[in-house]
Amino acid sequence: MQRRIRTILLSVFVVLLAMVAPVAHAEVEHPRQQWLRASTAGLFLHWGMFTAPKHLDCAEWERDVTGGGWNADYWVDEARKLGASYIVLATFHSRLGYARPWPSAIPGSCSTKRDLLGELVQAGKAKDVKIILYMTDDPQWHSEQGKQMLDSAAYSAYKGQQVDLTTRRGFGMYSYDLFFEVMRNYADLAGFWIDNDNEYWEQNKLYEQIRAQRPSWLLSNNNEDTPIMDTVSNEQKTSMTPSYDYPQAAWTPMPRLVEADYKLPTTGDWWYDGRDHPVDFRLSTGRYITNAGSSMKSLMAETPMVNGKFPPSQAKFNNFMAEWVPPIRESLYGTEGGGYMYGGMQPGFWNDGAHGVITVKPGAKTQYIHAVTRPSTDMLRLRDNGYWVTGVTDVRTGERLKFNQSGGYLTILNIRNWDTYDTVFKVDTPLQTGYYNNVSATATSTRDGFPASNLTDGSFESYWDANDKLPVSVTLDLKHRKPATHLAVNQREWSPTYARVSFGRPEDSARIKDYKVSISDDGVRWQEVRAGAMPSARGTQFIDIGQQTTRYIKLDVLNTWGGPQAPRYFGELQIDEIKVGHGYPLIPRGQTPLEAEHAQLNGTARRSICFACSGTSQVIGLGGGTRNSVTYTVTKEAGDHKLELNTTSAGTTSLTVTVNGSATEVQIPKDRPDVPADTAISVPLQAGSNTITLSSNSPRGPGIDRIAIAPLPPASYTPTTTMTVKPHGVQWIGPGQQTIKVTARLRLDVDDALDNVELKPTAPAGWTVHGAPATVQKLRLGQILSGEWTLTAPAQTPAVTAPVTASFQVLGRAKQVTTNVDIKPRPADRVFMREAEDSRNQFGSTGLTGCGPCSGGEKVRNIGGSPDAFVQFDDVTVDSAGQYTLYIDFTVNGPRSYFVSVNGAQPTEVKVDGQGNNTPYTTTLPVTLNAGANTIKFFNDGSGAPDLDRISLGTG
């Protein structure tokens, strides 16, 4: 009885908590999640009636499953090969026939006589692999194969009322009953993986009832952060650089449980389609490791055949993982992502093209460096975040490696054994030091409940919110004048690192871009000590400010990376923690190659202390020509190489780089005389010995910290840029001579500087361009080059494309990126036509998404459901006032409605219906317009509206 009372009280508590708690706080941490937090991966299985060869009869599918030798132990054993602690079974799936692999008393869709689900649950229990059941709320694909897969008549008879399972509400009622049947019959199940929400479920408190009846079960939700859910699953993110770094596209901060949900087969459907699709080992292992390095669970999707066996390519990968993971298991199991709330060194891009992540054992004095992409040299150099290192070991070989620490960096030397996919180093870090504990913070803008004091409270679960105000200042008070060398900034990981569209939702980075740092003794008079751009990257970011003695340090955030196309992130700023450093660990156990102080010094060139430099020294005294110089002798293979120059400079100056007698002048930008910055050029080297001399013709040349020589990146390499061209979307123009105003902005998003940058459009045949190209000699991180032009059309205009091209050089190689403006003649029976995705429209919180069959290949998605989810067409221009026919091109699944308002007048509901979000339809609406410019708004404040492709106007 007492146990039952506790269960009832828990249910009431959960219901109240879900009603009052803010998003992502209700179920962030709970004891039932512990097994998943301790895991690294899961196996996602899409398997059902439409697994090739497709079955349209449930009994025939079950017969072939059994006849083929399906065995639950096989799936569990394959999951264990992948290091998976759980299996998500997606059989009751909208694209797989809504098959239920369990005997059911509830009619409505395919249900097997054999208890396949029960067998899998028991097999998993015997081998400590949890089983989670996938559930969908989506009835739209009920007759995709030409046969009705949902039996509304049978379910209606069972319920004693008429229910249409092909509607979202009817299907919600049906699936609601299935949840309870599963809960009654499978006590050893671990939970539900739920693909989107259903209004019927929410109205009837489904999740709260699951919590009450099965409090130990987990709930996972796809692509949304729903408070009552344990897990946020991020589905199939792509287009990262490097491609395997899945966390770059995630937007849910720790300690929220997060899955990275991705396919192992490189191509094909989520389910077996009859072909043996390849598995990209590099991509898949990289995802596995970088997810672990961000405390994300790898939910790997495989495509079993009807008999349950995996196609050969997937089976081969599983066998590979069974051998590849165990030697590095200690670095992946029982660890958290390093560089975030659990401490650790800095993940991301390191030296000479290297990229990787850190894993840490919470509470232990051990970290693991995962070099997923190896450097082009034999050393690894990364920010140490104040951790004293006492030993470095190659986890796979057991070899102890030489290393040193200085200037805030750990350098691992003379690495001879590189794994193809992930070289792992165990790093002993008994102590983190060099940061002040008693620091207070204030800010010029703060959102209620998220004060600036959260920045220095030592907790990553409390954060400061700038309350949508930029620029904004944060002032750190050290209490007394003290030494200060750098800031370590952990921004809240609630946004992706780059602009993208995910399921029609616009996303962008809400991280610091341009900043400046100032110091003061009294909080009134300030001296600027550093300014620059911070990379849009995950994990701890550092700002070195040289050797300062001060009481107050002020960080001015001038802007963030996010653009206005993603209003959720634009102008927003959230920071977990800012730490003030007063020094760097110094362990000179080995010498970093090519440090300036160990080269040949000529003339007035001399060694000088520089605590932020490699080896805590630099060489100064350059200037006045070649007699004052630093000379290196290096041995390399013949060919062009990347020469990286680590220099310091209090003002803009230049450096003469002479390689084997051939000189190149390199501009060095103004920064600090005690903080090194990087500049890279391409140099030709001969086989064997080479002489590289650094000098300066400036009166006072730069300081030299070190140089580094590495192979050039692949010829295909182009630094990541963001180019925004307006107008976006196909431009429909009428007869006669027309003009189009084109604007473009090119932003450099990475540290590799661009040289000789030119931005311009190219006129199509017969067109003219008015306006000069936009140019700049050098573009650095975060900087923007903008241009504006007018394109004039001839009297008769066929469909044309006007490319806008940014041309530049990177390490001496010519590169370019291009975005096209597509222009088409308007049909003769239309007086106006514009794409929904056109940049002249207002989008609210909606987003653009690809749609191959749609006009222009795009459409606007996520219209409706809230007042800010609208599309508004401004400047809808007609020659004369009167009534027109508004043609609306759209896609839709099932019955939905727009509300259409013209010039702010009472809206008209437009009801439409259809099947398939990639099938364009057209409907019409009579509208009355004014002569000149008009406004037409599409919205639905109450529920989701159709996706919008294009509008046009006809007379009559």
PDB file of N, CA, C and O in Angstrom, residues 282 324 350-356 369-382 394 396-397 399 401 411-425:
ATOM      1  N   ARG A 282      35.502   6.020 -41.766  1.00  0.00           N
ATOM      2  CA  ARG A 282      36.070   7.272 -41.264  1.00  0.00           C
ATOM      3  C   ARG A 282      34.996   8.155 -40.653  1.00  0.00           C
ATOM      4  O   ARG A 282      35.166   8.699 -39.560  1.00  0.00           O
ATOM      5  N   TRP A 324      38.223  -2.818 -32.727  1.00  0.00           N
ATOM      6  CA  TRP A 324      38.848  -1.495 -32.669  1.00  0.00           C
ATOM      7  C   TRP A 324      38.594  -0.768 -31.352  1.00  0.00           C
ATOM      8  O   TRP A 324      39.471  -0.079 -30.828  1.00  0.00           O
ATOM      9  N   TRP A 350      43.449  21.664 -33.751  1.00  0.00           N
ATOM     10  CA  TRP A 350      44.733  21.834 -33.106  1.00  0.00           C
ATOM     11  C   TRP A 350      45.783  22.192 -34.165  1.00  0.00           C
ATOM     12  O   TRP A 350      45.458  22.857 -35.149  1.00  0.00           O
ATOM     13  N   ASN A 351      46.986  21.763 -33.987  1.00  0.00           N
ATOM     14  CA  ASN A 351      48.064  22.169 -34.896  1.00  0.00           C
ATOM     15  C   ASN A 351      48.085  21.368 -36.186  1.00  0.00           C
ATOM     16  O   ASN A 351      47.674  20.208 -36.230  1.00  0.00           O
ATOM     17  N   ASP A 352      48.564  21.996 -37.233  1.00  0.00           N
ATOM     18  CA  ASP A 352      48.902  21.323 -38.494  1.00  0.00           C
ATOM     19  C   ASP A 352      47.783  20.440 -39.032  1.00  0.00           C
ATOM     20  O   ASP A 352      48.009  19.315 -39.475  1.00  0.00           O
ATOM     21  N   GLY A 353      46.543  20.944 -38.947  1.00  0.00           N
ATOM     22  CA  GLY A 353      45.403  20.214 -39.488  1.00  0.00           C
ATOM     23  C   GLY A 353      44.798  19.195 -38.565  1.00  0.00           C
ATOM     24  O   GLY A 353      43.834  18.512 -38.940  1.00  0.00           O
ATOM     25  N   ALA A 354      45.312  19.052 -37.359  1.00  0.00           N
ATOM     26  CA  ALA A 354      44.771  18.065 -36.421  1.00  0.00           C
ATOM     27  C   ALA A 354      43.405  18.514 -35.894  1.00  0.00           C
ATOM     28  O   ALA A 354      43.129  19.706 -35.776  1.00  0.00           O
ATOM     29  N   HIS A 355      42.583  17.546 -35.587  1.00  0.00           N
ATOM     30  CA  HIS A 355      41.273  17.825 -34.997  1.00  0.00           C
ATOM     31  C   HIS A 355      40.914  16.667 -34.083  1.00  0.00           C
ATOM     32  O   HIS A 355      41.185  15.498 -34.390  1.00  0.00           O
ATOM     33  N   GLY A 356      40.287  17.000 -32.954  1.00  0.00           N
ATOM     34  CA  GLY A 356      39.899  15.929 -32.049  1.00  0.00           C
ATOM     35  C   GLY A 356      39.130  16.433 -30.857  1.00  0.00           C
ATOM     36  O   GLY A 356      38.716  17.596 -30.794  1.00  0.00           O
ATOM     37  N   ILE A 369      43.180  12.435 -24.815  1.00  0.00           N
ATOM     38  CA  ILE A 369      43.192  13.230 -26.041  1.00  0.00           C
ATOM     39  C   ILE A 369      42.937  12.290 -27.202  1.00  0.00           C
ATOM     40  O   ILE A 369      43.675  11.322 -27.414  1.00  0.00           O
ATOM     41  N   HIS A 370      41.886  12.589 -27.962  1.00  0.00           N
ATOM     42  CA  HIS A 370      41.536  11.778 -29.135  1.00  0.00           C
ATOM     43  C   HIS A 370      41.879  12.564 -30.393  1.00  0.00           C
ATOM     44  O   HIS A 370      41.177  13.520 -30.748  1.00  0.00           O
ATOM     45  N   ALA A 371      42.956  12.193 -31.057  1.00  0.00           N
ATOM     46  CA  ALA A 371      43.328  12.819 -32.328  1.00  0.00           C
ATOM     47  C   ALA A 371      42.615  12.070 -33.444  1.00  0.00           C
ATOM     48  O   ALA A 371      43.103  11.065 -33.958  1.00  0.00           O
ATOM     49  N   VAL A 372      41.432  12.547 -33.798  1.00  0.00           N
ATOM     50  CA  VAL A 372      40.626  11.867 -34.815  1.00  0.00           C
ATOM     51  C   VAL A 372      41.196  12.147 -36.201  1.00  0.00           C
ATOM     52  O   VAL A 372      41.287  11.248 -37.044  1.00  0.00           O
ATOM     53  N   THR A 373      41.558  13.380 -36.456  1.00  0.00           N
ATOM     54  CA  THR A 373      42.337  13.708 -37.646  1.00  0.00           C
ATOM     55  C   THR A 373      43.750  14.025 -37.177  1.00  0.00           C
ATOM     56  O   THR A 373      43.950  14.961 -36.389  1.00  0.00           O
ATOM     57  N   ARG A 374      44.717  13.268 -37.613  1.00  0.00           N
ATOM     58  CA  ARG A 374      46.086  13.456 -37.151  1.00  0.00           C
ATOM     59  C   ARG A 374      46.676  14.714 -37.790  1.00  0.00           C
ATOM     60  O   ARG A 374      46.269  15.142 -38.873  1.00  0.00           O
ATOM     61  N   PRO A 375      47.660  15.341 -37.133  1.00  0.00           N
ATOM     62  CA  PRO A 375      48.354  16.466 -37.755  1.00  0.00           C
ATOM     63  C   PRO A 375      49.265  15.979 -38.875  1.00  0.00           C
ATOM     64  O   PRO A 375      49.568  14.783 -38.974  1.00  0.00           O
ATOM     65  N   SER A 376      49.688  16.912 -39.703  1.00  0.00           N
ATOM     66  CA  SER A 376      50.595  16.542 -40.789  1.00  0.00           C
ATOM     67  C   SER A 376      52.038  16.473 -40.317  1.00  0.00           C
ATOM     68  O   SER A 376      52.934  16.217 -41.115  1.00  0.00           O
ATOM     69  N   THR A 377      52.276  16.696 -39.021  1.00  0.00           N
ATOM     70  CA  THR A 377      53.597  16.570 -38.429  1.00  0.00           C
ATOM     71  C   THR A 377      53.567  15.476 -37.371  1.00  0.00           C
ATOM     72  O   THR A 377      52.553  14.795 -37.198  1.00  0.00           O
ATOM     73  N   ASP A 378      54.672  15.312 -36.641  1.00  0.00           N
ATOM     74  CA  ASP A 378      54.751  14.226 -35.660  1.00  0.00           C
ATOM     75  C   ASP A 378      54.546  14.717 -34.228  1.00  0.00           C
ATOM     76  O   ASP A 378      55.034  14.104 -33.278  1.00  0.00           O
ATOM     77  N   MET A 379      53.837  15.840 -34.073  1.00  0.00           N
ATOM     78  CA  MET A 379      53.540  16.325 -32.726  1.00  0.00           C
ATOM     79  C   MET A 379      52.099  16.822 -32.674  1.00  0.00           C
ATOM     80  O   MET A 379      51.472  17.087 -33.697  1.00  0.00           O
ATOM     81  N   LEU A 380      51.604  16.935 -31.442  1.00  0.00           N
ATOM     82  CA  LEU A 380      50.241  17.409 -31.199  1.00  0.00           C
ATOM     83  C   LEU A 380      50.329  18.553 -30.194  1.00  0.00           C
ATOM     84  O   LEU A 380      50.982  18.428 -29.153  1.00  0.00           O
ATOM     85  N   ARG A 381      49.669  19.680 -30.523  1.00  0.00           N
ATOM     86  CA  ARG A 381      49.768  20.878 -29.683  1.00  0.00           C
ATOM     87  C   ARG A 381      48.371  21.435 -29.456  1.00  0.00           C
ATOM     88  O   ARG A 381      47.667  21.768 -30.411  1.00  0.00           O
ATOM     89  N   LEU A 382      47.957  21.552 -28.184  1.00  0.00           N
ATOM     90  CA  LEU A 382      46.614  22.019 -27.865  1.00  0.00           C
ATOM     91  C   LEU A 382      46.621  22.787 -26.554  1.00  0.00           C
ATOM     92  O   LEU A 382      47.529  22.630 -25.720  1.00  0.00           O
ATOM     93  N   ASP A 394      50.460   6.600 -24.964  1.00  0.00           N
ATOM     94  CA  ASP A 394      49.642   6.145 -26.082  1.00  0.00           C
ATOM     95  C   ASP A 394      48.803   4.961 -25.586  1.00  0.00           C
ATOM     96  O   ASP A 394      49.339   3.923 -25.192  1.00  0.00           O
ATOM     97  N   ARG A 396      46.812   2.822 -27.053  1.00  0.00           N
ATOM     98  CA  ARG A 396      46.827   1.563 -27.814  1.00  0.00           C
ATOM     99  C   ARG A 396      48.144   0.815 -27.662  1.00  0.00           C
ATOM    100  O   ARG A 396      48.160  -0.419 -27.619  1.00  0.00           O
ATOM    101  N   THR A 397      49.264   1.529 -27.603  1.00  0.00           N
ATOM    102  CA  THR A 397      50.566   0.865 -27.579  1.00  0.00           C
ATOM    103  C   THR A 397      51.196   0.813 -26.197  1.00  0.00           C
ATOM    104  O   THR A 397      52.113   0.024 -25.958  1.00  0.00           O
ATOM    105  N   GLU A 399      53.031   3.135 -25.042  1.00  0.00           N
ATOM    106  CA  GLU A 399      54.276   3.894 -25.110  1.00  0.00           C
ATOM    107  C   GLU A 399      54.163   5.202 -24.326  1.00  0.00           C
ATOM    108  O   GLU A 399      53.188   5.938 -24.463  1.00  0.00           O
ATOM    109  N   LEU A 401      55.293   8.979 -23.864  1.00  0.00           N
ATOM    110  CA  LEU A 401      55.714   9.966 -24.844  1.00  0.00           C
ATOM    111  C   LEU A 401      56.280  11.204 -24.185  1.00  0.00           C
ATOM    112  O   LEU A 401      55.874  11.585 -23.076  1.00  0.00           O
ATOM    113  N   THR A 411      52.283  20.219 -25.608  1.00  0.00           N
ATOM    114  CA  THR A 411      52.816  19.699 -26.868  1.00  0.00           C
ATOM    115  C   THR A 411      53.323  18.284 -26.639  1.00  0.00           C
ATOM    116  O   THR A 411      54.195  18.062 -25.789  1.00  0.00           O
ATOM    117  N   ILE A 412      52.751  17.326 -27.348  1.00  0.00           N
ATOM    118  CA  ILE A 412      53.197  15.932 -27.299  1.00  0.00           C
ATOM    119  C   ILE A 412      54.141  15.722 -28.472  1.00  0.00           C
ATOM    120  O   ILE A 412      53.801  16.017 -29.622  1.00  0.00           O
ATOM    121  N   LEU A 413      55.324  15.202 -28.206  1.00  0.00           N
ATOM    122  CA  LEU A 413      56.410  15.185 -29.179  1.00  0.00           C
ATOM    123  C   LEU A 413      56.700  13.789 -29.718  1.00  0.00           C
ATOM    124  O   LEU A 413      56.430  12.779 -29.061  1.00  0.00           O
ATOM    125  N   ASN A 414      57.245  13.755 -30.921  1.00  0.00           N
ATOM    126  CA  ASN A 414      57.799  12.532 -31.532  1.00  0.00           C
ATOM    127  C   ASN A 414      56.805  11.380 -31.542  1.00  0.00           C
ATOM    128  O   ASN A 414      57.106  10.258 -31.137  1.00  0.00           O
ATOM    129  N   ILE A 415      55.600  11.658 -32.039  1.00  0.00           N
ATOM    130  CA  ILE A 415      54.575  10.615 -32.118  1.00  0.00           C
ATOM    131  C   ILE A 415      54.839   9.779 -33.359  1.00  0.00           C
ATOM    132  O   ILE A 415      54.847  10.289 -34.490  1.00  0.00           O
ATOM    133  N   ARG A 416      55.030   8.494 -33.168  1.00  0.00           N
ATOM    134  CA  ARG A 416      55.372   7.614 -34.292  1.00  0.00           C
ATOM    135  C   ARG A 416      54.206   6.731 -34.738  1.00  0.00           C
ATOM    136  O   ARG A 416      54.174   6.280 -35.881  1.00  0.00           O
ATOM    137  N   ASN A 417      53.275   6.444 -33.833  1.00  0.00           N
ATOM    138  CA  ASN A 417      52.208   5.497 -34.142  1.00  0.00           C
ATOM    139  C   ASN A 417      50.870   6.229 -34.198  1.00  0.00           C
ATOM    140  O   ASN A 417      50.351   6.659 -33.159  1.00  0.00           O
ATOM    141  N   TRP A 418      50.344   6.347 -35.393  1.00  0.00           N
ATOM    142  CA  TRP A 418      49.057   7.020 -35.571  1.00  0.00           C
ATOM    143  C   TRP A 418      48.022   5.992 -36.006  1.00  0.00           C
ATOM    144  O   TRP A 418      48.213   5.278 -36.994  1.00  0.00           O
ATOM    145  N   ASP A 419      46.924   5.918 -35.257  1.00  0.00           N
ATOM    146  CA  ASP A 419      45.821   5.055 -35.668  1.00  0.00           C
ATOM    147  C   ASP A 419      45.090   5.697 -36.841  1.00  0.00           C
ATOM    148  O   ASP A 419      45.023   6.925 -36.956  1.00  0.00           O
ATOM    149  N   THR A 420      44.530   4.879 -37.708  1.00  0.00           N
ATOM    150  CA  THR A 420      43.853   5.404 -38.893  1.00  0.00           C
ATOM    151  C   THR A 420      42.687   6.297 -38.519  1.00  0.00           C
ATOM    152  O   THR A 420      42.423   7.303 -39.195  1.00  0.00           O
ATOM    153  N   TYR A 421      41.981   5.982 -37.430  1.00  0.00           N
ATOM    154  CA  TYR A 421      40.737   6.674 -37.106  1.00  0.00           C
ATOM    155  C   TYR A 421      40.780   7.458 -35.799  1.00  0.00           C
ATOM    156  O   TYR A 421      40.032   8.432 -35.657  1.00  0.00           O
ATOM    157  N   ASP A 422      41.587   7.059 -34.831  1.00  0.00           N
ATOM    158  CA  ASP A 422      41.611   7.781 -33.558  1.00  0.00           C
ATOM    159  C   ASP A 422      42.832   7.352 -32.761  1.00  0.00           C
ATOM    160  O   ASP A 422      42.882   6.226 -32.247  1.00  0.00           O
ATOM    161  N   THR A 423      43.802   8.246 -32.667  1.00  0.00           N
ATOM    162  CA  THR A 423      44.964   8.002 -31.821  1.00  0.00           C
ATOM    163  C   THR A 423      44.669   8.598 -30.454  1.00  0.00           C
ATOM    164  O   THR A 423      44.369   9.789 -30.340  1.00  0.00           O
ATOM    165  N   VAL A 424      44.750   7.768 -29.417  1.00  0.00           N
ATOM    166  CA  VAL A 424      44.300   8.178 -28.081  1.00  0.00           C
ATOM    167  C   VAL A 424      45.490   8.258 -27.140  1.00  0.00           C
ATOM    168  O   VAL A 424      46.270   7.305 -27.028  1.00  0.00           O
ATOM    169  N   PHE A 425      45.591   9.405 -26.452  1.00  0.00           N
ATOM    170  CA  PHE A 425      46.658   9.612 -25.474  1.00  0.00           C
ATOM    171  C   PHE A 425      46.044   9.769 -24.086  1.00  0.00           C
ATOM    172  O   PHE A 425      45.167  10.608 -23.882  1.00  0.00           O
TER     173      PHE A 425
END
